[in-house]
Coordinates of C-alpha atoms and ligand atoms in Angstrom, one line a residue:
X15 CA 132.3 91.8 94.7
X16 CA 132.9 95.4 93.8
X17 CA 133.7 96.7 97.4
X18 CA 136.9 97.9 97.5
X19 CA 137.2 100.3 94.4
X20 CA 135.3 103.5 93.7
X21 CA 132.2 103.2 91.7
X22 CA 130.6 106.2 90.1
X23 CA 126.9 105.0 89.5
X24 CA 124.1 107.2 88.4
X25 CA 121.3 105.8 90.5
X26 CA 121.7 104.2 94.0
X27 CA 119.0 102.2 95.3
X28 CA 119.3 102.3 99.1
X29 CA 117.9 99.3 101.2
X30 CA 116.7 97.4 98.1
X31 CA 114.2 94.5 98.6
X32 CA 112.3 92.5 95.9
X33 CA 110.3 95.5 94.6
X34 CA 112.9 97.7 93.6
X35 CA 114.2 94.4 91.8
X36 CA 110.7 94.1 90.2
X37 CA 110.6 97.8 89.6
X38 CA 113.9 97.9 87.6
X39 CA 112.9 94.7 85.6
X40 CA 109.4 96.2 84.8
X41 CA 111.3 99.6 83.3
X42 CA 113.8 97.2 81.4
X43 CA 116.9 98.7 83.4
X44 CA 117.6 96.1 85.6
X45 CA 120.7 95.0 84.0
X46 CA 122.0 98.7 83.7
X47 CA 125.4 98.8 85.5
X48 CA 124.8 102.8 86.2
X49 CA 122.5 101.4 89.0
X50 CA 123.8 100.2 92.0
X51 CA 122.6 98.7 95.6
X52 CA 123.6 99.5 98.8
X53 CA 122.3 99.9 102.5
X54 CA 123.7 102.0 105.5
X55 CA 122.8 98.8 107.6
X56 CA 125.7 97.2 109.5
X57 CA 127.1 94.4 107.9
X58 CA 124.3 94.5 104.6
X59 CA 127.6 95.1 102.1
X60 CA 128.5 92.0 100.1
X61 CA 124.8 90.6 100.6
X62 CA 123.3 89.4 97.3
X63 CA 119.8 90.2 95.5
X64 CA 118.8 88.5 92.5
X65 CA 122.1 89.0 90.5
X66 CA 122.8 92.2 92.4
X67 CA 125.3 92.5 95.3
X68 CA 124.9 95.2 97.9
X69 CA 128.0 97.7 97.9
X70 CA 129.5 99.5 101.0
X71 CA 128.1 103.2 100.7
X72 CA 131.9 104.1 101.3
X73 CA 132.6 102.4 97.9
X74 CA 130.1 104.9 96.1
X75 CA 131.0 108.2 94.6
X76 CA 127.9 110.1 95.4
X77 CA 129.2 113.3 93.5
X78 CA 128.4 111.2 90.2
X79 CA 125.1 110.1 91.7
X80 CA 121.8 111.9 90.2
X81 CA 119.3 109.8 91.9
X82 CA 119.0 108.0 95.2
X83 CA 115.5 105.6 95.4
X84 CA 115.0 104.5 99.2
X85 CA 113.1 101.1 98.8
X86 CA 112.6 99.7 102.0
X87 CA 109.1 100.3 104.1
X88 CA 108.8 102.8 106.8
X89 CA 105.3 103.3 108.2
X90 CA 106.3 106.8 108.9
X91 CA 108.0 107.4 105.4
X92 CA 110.6 109.5 106.8
X93 CA 113.7 107.4 106.6
X94 CA 115.8 109.6 109.0
X95 CA 118.7 107.4 109.3
X96 CA 119.0 107.2 105.6
X97 CA 118.4 110.9 105.1
X98 CA 121.3 111.7 107.8
X99 CA 124.1 109.1 106.2
X100 CA 122.8 110.7 102.8
X101 CA 123.5 114.4 104.0
X102 CA 126.8 113.7 105.7
X103 CA 128.0 112.5 102.4
X104 CA 126.7 116.2 100.9
X105 CA 123.9 114.3 98.9
X106 CA 120.9 116.8 98.4
X107 CA 117.5 116.0 99.6
X108 CA 115.7 117.0 96.6
X109 CA 117.6 114.1 94.4
X110 CA 116.1 111.6 96.8
X111 CA 112.9 109.7 96.3
X112 CA 111.1 106.7 98.0
X113 CA 109.0 104.0 97.3
X114 CA 106.1 106.0 98.8
X115 CA 106.7 108.6 95.6
X116 CA 105.9 106.6 92.3
X117 CA 105.7 109.6 90.1
X118 CA 109.0 111.6 91.2
X119 CA 110.6 108.4 90.9
X120 CA 109.4 107.4 87.6
X121 CA 109.9 110.6 86.3
X122 CA 113.5 111.0 87.3
X123 CA 114.2 107.3 85.9
X124 CA 112.4 108.4 82.6
X125 CA 114.8 111.5 82.3
X126 CA 117.9 109.3 83.4
X127 CA 116.9 106.0 81.0
X128 CA 114.2 107.4 78.5
X129 CA 111.7 104.5 78.7
X130 CA 108.4 105.7 77.8
X131 CA 106.2 107.1 80.9
X132 CA 104.0 109.6 79.3
X133 CA 100.7 108.0 78.1
X134 CA 101.8 104.8 78.9
X135 CA 98.7 103.0 80.8
X136 CA 100.0 99.5 80.5
X137 CA 103.2 100.9 82.7
X138 CA 101.0 102.3 85.4
X139 CA 98.9 99.2 85.1
X140 CA 102.1 97.0 85.4
X141 CA 103.7 98.9 88.5
X142 CA 100.7 98.9 90.4
X143 CA 99.7 95.0 89.6
X144 CA 103.3 94.0 90.4
X145 CA 103.2 96.0 93.7
X146 CA 106.4 98.2 93.3
X147 CA 105.3 101.1 95.1
X148 CA 103.5 102.0 98.3
X149 CA 100.4 102.5 99.2
X150 CA 98.8 100.0 97.4
X151 CA 95.4 100.2 98.6
X152 CA 95.3 104.0 97.5
X153 CA 97.3 102.6 94.1
X154 CA 94.4 100.0 93.3
X155 CA 91.4 102.4 94.3
X156 CA 92.7 105.1 92.3
X157 CA 93.5 103.3 88.9
X158 CA 90.1 101.2 89.5
X159 CA 88.6 104.7 89.5
X160 CA 90.6 106.0 86.5
X161 CA 90.2 103.2 84.4
X162 CA 86.2 103.4 85.1
X163 CA 86.0 106.8 84.2
X164 CA 88.2 106.3 80.9
X165 CA 85.5 103.4 79.9
X166 CA 82.8 105.9 80.5
X167 CA 84.6 108.6 78.3
X168 CA 84.6 111.0 81.3
X169 CA 87.0 113.8 81.2
X170 CA 88.3 113.2 85.0
X171 CA 87.7 111.9 88.4
X172 CA 88.1 112.7 92.0
X173 CA 90.0 110.6 94.8
X174 CA 89.0 111.4 98.2
X175 CA 90.7 110.7 101.6
X176 CA 88.6 111.3 104.9
X177 CA 91.3 111.9 107.7
X178 CA 94.5 113.4 106.7
X179 CA 96.5 113.5 110.2
X180 CA 100.1 114.3 109.0
X181 CA 99.4 114.2 105.3
X182 CA 101.5 111.3 104.5
X183 CA 98.4 109.1 103.0
X184 CA 97.1 112.4 101.1
X185 CA 100.6 113.3 99.8
X186 CA 100.8 109.5 98.4
X187 CA 97.6 109.6 96.6
X188 CA 98.4 112.7 95.0
X189 CA 101.5 110.9 93.8
X190 CA 99.4 108.0 92.4
X191 CA 97.3 110.8 91.0
X192 CA 100.0 112.0 89.2
X193 CA 101.2 108.5 88.1
X194 CA 97.5 108.5 86.6
X195 CA 96.9 111.9 85.3
X196 CA 100.5 111.3 83.2
X197 CA 99.7 107.9 82.0
X198 CA 95.7 107.9 81.2
X199 CA 96.0 111.5 80.3
X200 CA 92.8 112.4 82.5
X201 CA 92.2 114.9 84.9
X202 CA 92.5 113.2 88.2
X203 CA 91.5 115.6 91.0
X204 CA 92.1 114.8 94.9
X205 CA 90.8 116.2 98.0
X206 CA 91.1 115.5 101.6
X207 CA 89.2 116.0 104.6
X208 CA 90.5 116.7 108.3
X209 CA 89.3 118.6 111.4
X210 CA 93.3 119.7 111.4
X211 CA 92.6 119.6 115.3
X212 CA 92.5 115.6 115.8
X213 CA 89.8 113.3 116.8
X214 CA 86.6 115.3 118.1
X215 CA 85.0 113.6 121.3
X216 CA 83.6 110.3 121.7
X217 CA 79.7 110.5 121.9
X218 CA 79.2 106.9 123.2
X219 CA 80.3 103.4 122.7
X220 CA 79.6 103.1 119.1
X221 CA 82.8 105.6 118.7
X222 CA 85.1 103.1 120.5
X223 CA 86.1 105.3 123.4
X224 CA 88.3 102.4 124.5
X225 CA 90.3 103.4 121.6
X226 CA 90.4 107.2 120.7
X227 CA 90.7 110.2 122.7
X228 CA 89.5 113.7 121.7
X229 CA 92.4 115.6 120.3
X230 CA 94.5 112.6 119.4
X231 CA 96.1 113.0 115.9
X232 CA 96.0 116.6 115.5
X233 CA 97.8 117.9 111.9
X234 CA 101.3 118.7 113.0
X235 CA 101.9 121.9 110.5
X236 CA 98.7 122.6 107.9
X237 CA 100.5 125.4 106.0
X238 CA 103.4 123.1 105.4
X239 CA 101.3 120.4 104.2
X240 CA 99.1 122.8 102.1
X241 CA 102.6 124.0 100.4
X242 CA 103.5 120.3 99.7
X243 CA 100.2 119.5 97.9
X244 CA 100.0 119.9 94.2
X245 CA 97.4 122.2 92.3
X246 CA 94.9 119.4 91.7
X247 CA 94.5 118.5 95.6
X248 CA 92.1 120.7 98.0
X249 CA 92.3 120.5 101.6
X250 CA 89.0 120.7 103.5
X251 CA 89.6 121.7 106.9
X252 CA 86.7 121.6 109.6
X253 CA 84.7 118.9 110.8
X254 CA 83.2 116.7 107.8
X255 CA 80.0 117.5 109.3
X256 CA 80.4 120.8 107.8
X257 CA 82.9 120.4 105.4
X258 CA 81.0 117.7 103.4
X259 CA 77.8 119.4 102.5
X260 CA 79.7 122.6 101.7
X261 CA 82.0 120.6 99.1
X262 CA 79.0 118.9 97.7
X263 CA 77.4 122.2 96.7
X264 CA 80.7 123.9 95.5
X265 CA 82.8 121.3 94.0
X266 CA 82.9 120.3 90.3
X267 CA 82.0 116.6 91.0
X268 CA 79.5 116.3 87.9
X269 CA 82.6 116.5 85.4
X270 CA 84.8 114.7 87.8
X271 CA 83.0 112.3 89.8
X272 CA 84.0 110.7 93.1
X273 CA 85.5 107.5 92.2
X274 CA 87.8 106.4 95.1
X275 CA 86.8 107.1 98.8
X276 CA 89.3 106.1 101.9
X277 CA 87.4 106.1 105.0
X278 CA 89.7 106.6 108.0
X279 CA 88.4 108.9 110.1
X280 CA 88.1 106.5 113.0
X281 CA 84.9 107.5 114.9
X282 CA 81.5 106.1 114.2
X283 CA 80.0 109.7 114.1
X284 CA 82.6 111.1 112.0
X285 CA 82.3 107.9 109.6
X286 CA 78.6 108.7 109.2
X287 CA 79.2 112.4 108.1
X288 CA 82.1 111.4 105.9
X289 CA 80.1 109.0 104.1
X290 CA 77.7 111.9 103.0
X291 CA 80.2 112.3 100.2
X292 CA 78.2 109.1 98.5
X293 CA 75.0 110.6 98.9
X294 CA 75.2 113.5 96.9
X295 CA 73.5 113.6 93.1
X296 CA 74.3 110.0 91.3
X297 CA 76.4 111.8 88.7
X298 CA 78.8 113.2 91.3
X299 CA 79.7 109.7 91.6
X300 CA 81.4 106.7 89.5
X301 CA 78.6 103.9 89.0
X302 CA 81.1 102.0 91.4
X303 CA 83.3 103.9 93.7
X304 CA 86.2 101.7 95.3
X305 CA 86.6 102.2 99.2
X306 CA 89.4 101.5 101.6
X307 CA 88.2 101.0 105.0
X308 CA 90.6 101.6 107.3
X309 CA 89.3 99.7 110.4
X310 CA 88.3 96.4 109.0
X311 CA 88.4 94.9 112.0
X312 CA 92.3 95.1 112.9
X313 CA 91.7 95.8 116.4
X314 CA 90.2 93.1 118.5
X315 CA 87.6 95.8 119.9
X316 CA 86.3 96.4 116.4
X317 CA 83.1 95.0 115.2
X318 CA 79.9 95.6 112.9
X319 CA 78.2 97.4 115.6
X320 CA 80.7 100.3 116.1
X321 CA 83.1 102.6 114.2
X322 CA 83.2 102.7 110.7
X323 CA 81.4 99.2 110.1
X324 CA 78.1 100.6 111.7
X325 CA 78.3 103.8 109.9
X326 CA 78.5 101.8 106.6
X327 CA 75.6 99.5 107.5
X328 CA 73.5 102.4 108.4
X329 CA 74.4 103.9 105.1
X330 CA 73.2 100.8 103.3
X331 CA 70.0 101.2 105.4
X332 CA 69.5 104.9 104.6
X333 CA 70.1 104.4 101.0
X334 CA 67.6 102.3 98.8
X335 CA 69.6 102.7 95.5
X336 CA 73.0 102.8 97.2
X337 CA 74.9 99.8 98.5
X338 CA 78.5 99.6 100.1
X339 CA 79.7 95.7 99.5
X340 CA 82.8 94.6 100.9
X341 CA 84.7 92.8 98.4
X342 CA 88.0 90.7 98.9
X343 CA 90.0 91.8 95.9
X344 CA 93.1 90.3 94.2
X345 CA 92.3 87.0 94.7
X346 CA 95.0 86.4 92.5
X347 CA 97.7 87.9 94.5
X348 CA 99.6 86.7 97.9
X349 CA 97.0 88.0 100.3
X350 CA 97.7 91.1 101.9
X351 CA 95.6 92.7 104.8
X352 CA 94.3 95.5 102.8
X353 CA 92.7 93.0 100.4
X354 CA 90.2 92.3 103.0
X355 CA 89.4 96.2 103.8
X356 CA 87.7 97.3 100.2
X357 CA 84.4 97.9 99.3
X358 CA 82.5 99.5 96.6
X359 CA 79.6 101.3 97.0
X360 CA 77.6 100.5 94.2
X361 CA 75.5 103.5 92.6
X362 CA 72.4 101.8 91.4
X363 CA 70.6 105.2 90.4
X364 CA 73.5 106.3 88.3
X365 CA 72.1 106.6 85.0
X366 CA 74.6 104.1 83.5
X367 CA 72.9 101.4 85.9
X368 CA 69.7 102.3 85.1
X369 CA 70.6 101.7 81.4
X370 CA 70.2 105.4 80.3
X371 CA 73.4 105.6 79.0
X372 CA 75.9 103.2 77.0
X373 CA 79.0 102.0 78.7
X374 CA 82.1 99.9 78.1
X375 CA 82.2 98.1 81.6
X376 CA 82.2 94.6 80.2
X377 CA 85.5 92.9 81.2
X378 CA 86.1 95.7 83.9
X379 CA 87.7 93.2 86.3
X380 CA 88.9 94.2 89.7
X381 CA 91.8 91.2 89.3
X382 CA 93.4 92.9 86.3
X383 CA 94.6 95.6 88.5
Ligands
LIG417 C1 94.1 107.8 111.5 S1 94.1 109.6 111.0 C2 94.1 109.7 109.5 C3 95.4 108.7 109.0 C4 95.6 109.1 107.1 N1 94.4 108.7 106.3 C5 96.7 108.1 106.7 O1 96.6 107.2 106.3 O2 97.8 108.8 106.8 C6 92.1 110.0 111.5 C7 92.0 111.4 111.0 O3 90.8 111.7 111.0 C8 90.4 112.9 111.6 N2 88.7 112.9 111.8 C9 88.3 112.4 112.6 N3 86.9 112.9 112.9 C10 86.8 113.8 111.9 C11 85.6 114.6 111.6 N4 84.6 114.4 112.2 N5 86.0 115.6 110.9 C12 87.2 115.8 110.1 N6 88.4 115.1 110.3 C13 88.0 113.8 111.3 C14 91.0 113.1 112.6 O4 91.5 114.7 112.6 C15 92.5 112.6 112.3 O5 93.4 112.9 111.9

C-alpha cells in the first residue's frame, strides 16, 4: 500500500468502480502508474480494485495532477461532496470530468497519454458496448443513428431529446454527439425541446394526474444551460404543440435526418405532440429511428392506456406506413432497465425501404453496439 508517502500522479480517478477499470483497459493505460485511484469516502483508502489500491487523498500531491475523473454514478451528476473536497485542495474545477462526460474525458486522456481517438470508430463502439460512461440509453441510441447514417452515406444525423428540464440529459447527449462527431467524422446535430416552465396542466386521466402536476420540473436556468451547449445543439423553448411544427419547417433535417429520439415529456398530451417529430417528410428521418421511452412502465400506475405508451399506440394507428415497435435490445448484455425501454420507429415510406435507393444495412445488428 502506498498510503504513507506522497504520490505525484498525472490523473486521479475518484470513486473508481468496475467501469473506470474497463475504460483504462480499453485505452491500454490500465497499468500506467501516472494514474492513481482514490476516494473521499471514510475508510476507503487501502481497498483494492483489480490490481489497484485506493490511496488516501492526503497522500496525493494534487499540484502535480492534470486531470481528475469522477467515476461513480450520481443521478443528479453534481457530485457536491467530491467537488468541495477537490476545491479545498485548490484543485481547479475545469480539470475535473465525470463519467457523464465521455468526450471531455477522452480528449483529456488522449492529450495526456496519446492513444488514437480522432476518427477511431472502433474506440467509440468499444466504449459504448462496454458501458464505461453514462447515459447508455443515449449513447446506444446515438451510435445506432450515426452508424445507420454512415451506412446510408449521409453527411449527418440529428439526435433529439423531448423534455429537457435541468439539461443534464441534453448536455450528456451533446457529449455523446461530440464523441461520435470526433470518431465517425459525421455532422451530428442535437435538438432539445422543453416548455422551460415545467409540465403543462394534465387534461384528464390519460395524462396521469395522479403522478404529475402543472409547473413541475421548471428549467432552473435557461441562459446558463444555453451557454453550456455546443454550437451544434439547438434548444427549442415552448410547448411542443407549437415548437415541433415550426422546427419541422425550419430545420435542415433532410440533410441531417432524425436518427434518435428521447421521449421524456411525461404527459400523454405532450407525447402526442412530441411524436409529430416522427411524422414529417420521410427523408427527415432515418429508415429506423431509435427511441428511448422514459415511462416504459417503471411506475405501477403506468400502462398502455395512458401517458407515452398511449401516444405511441395512437401514432401507430394514425400512420399507416410508420410503426413504433418496442424492442428488447442488447440480449447479449447484463440486463439493465433501459434495455426494456427502447423502440424503433420504422419508416416504411422512406425511399430506402421502398427499394428506391441502395443501402448497406445488411449486417447492421442492434446487439453489436
Ligand atoms: C422528466 S423531465 C425531462 C428530463 C430530461 N429528459 C433528463 O433526462 O434530464 C420532463 C420535461 O418535459 C417537459 N414537457 C412536458 N410537456 C411538455 C410540452 N408539452 N412541451 C414542451 N416540454 C414539455 C417539462 O417541462 C419537463 O421539464
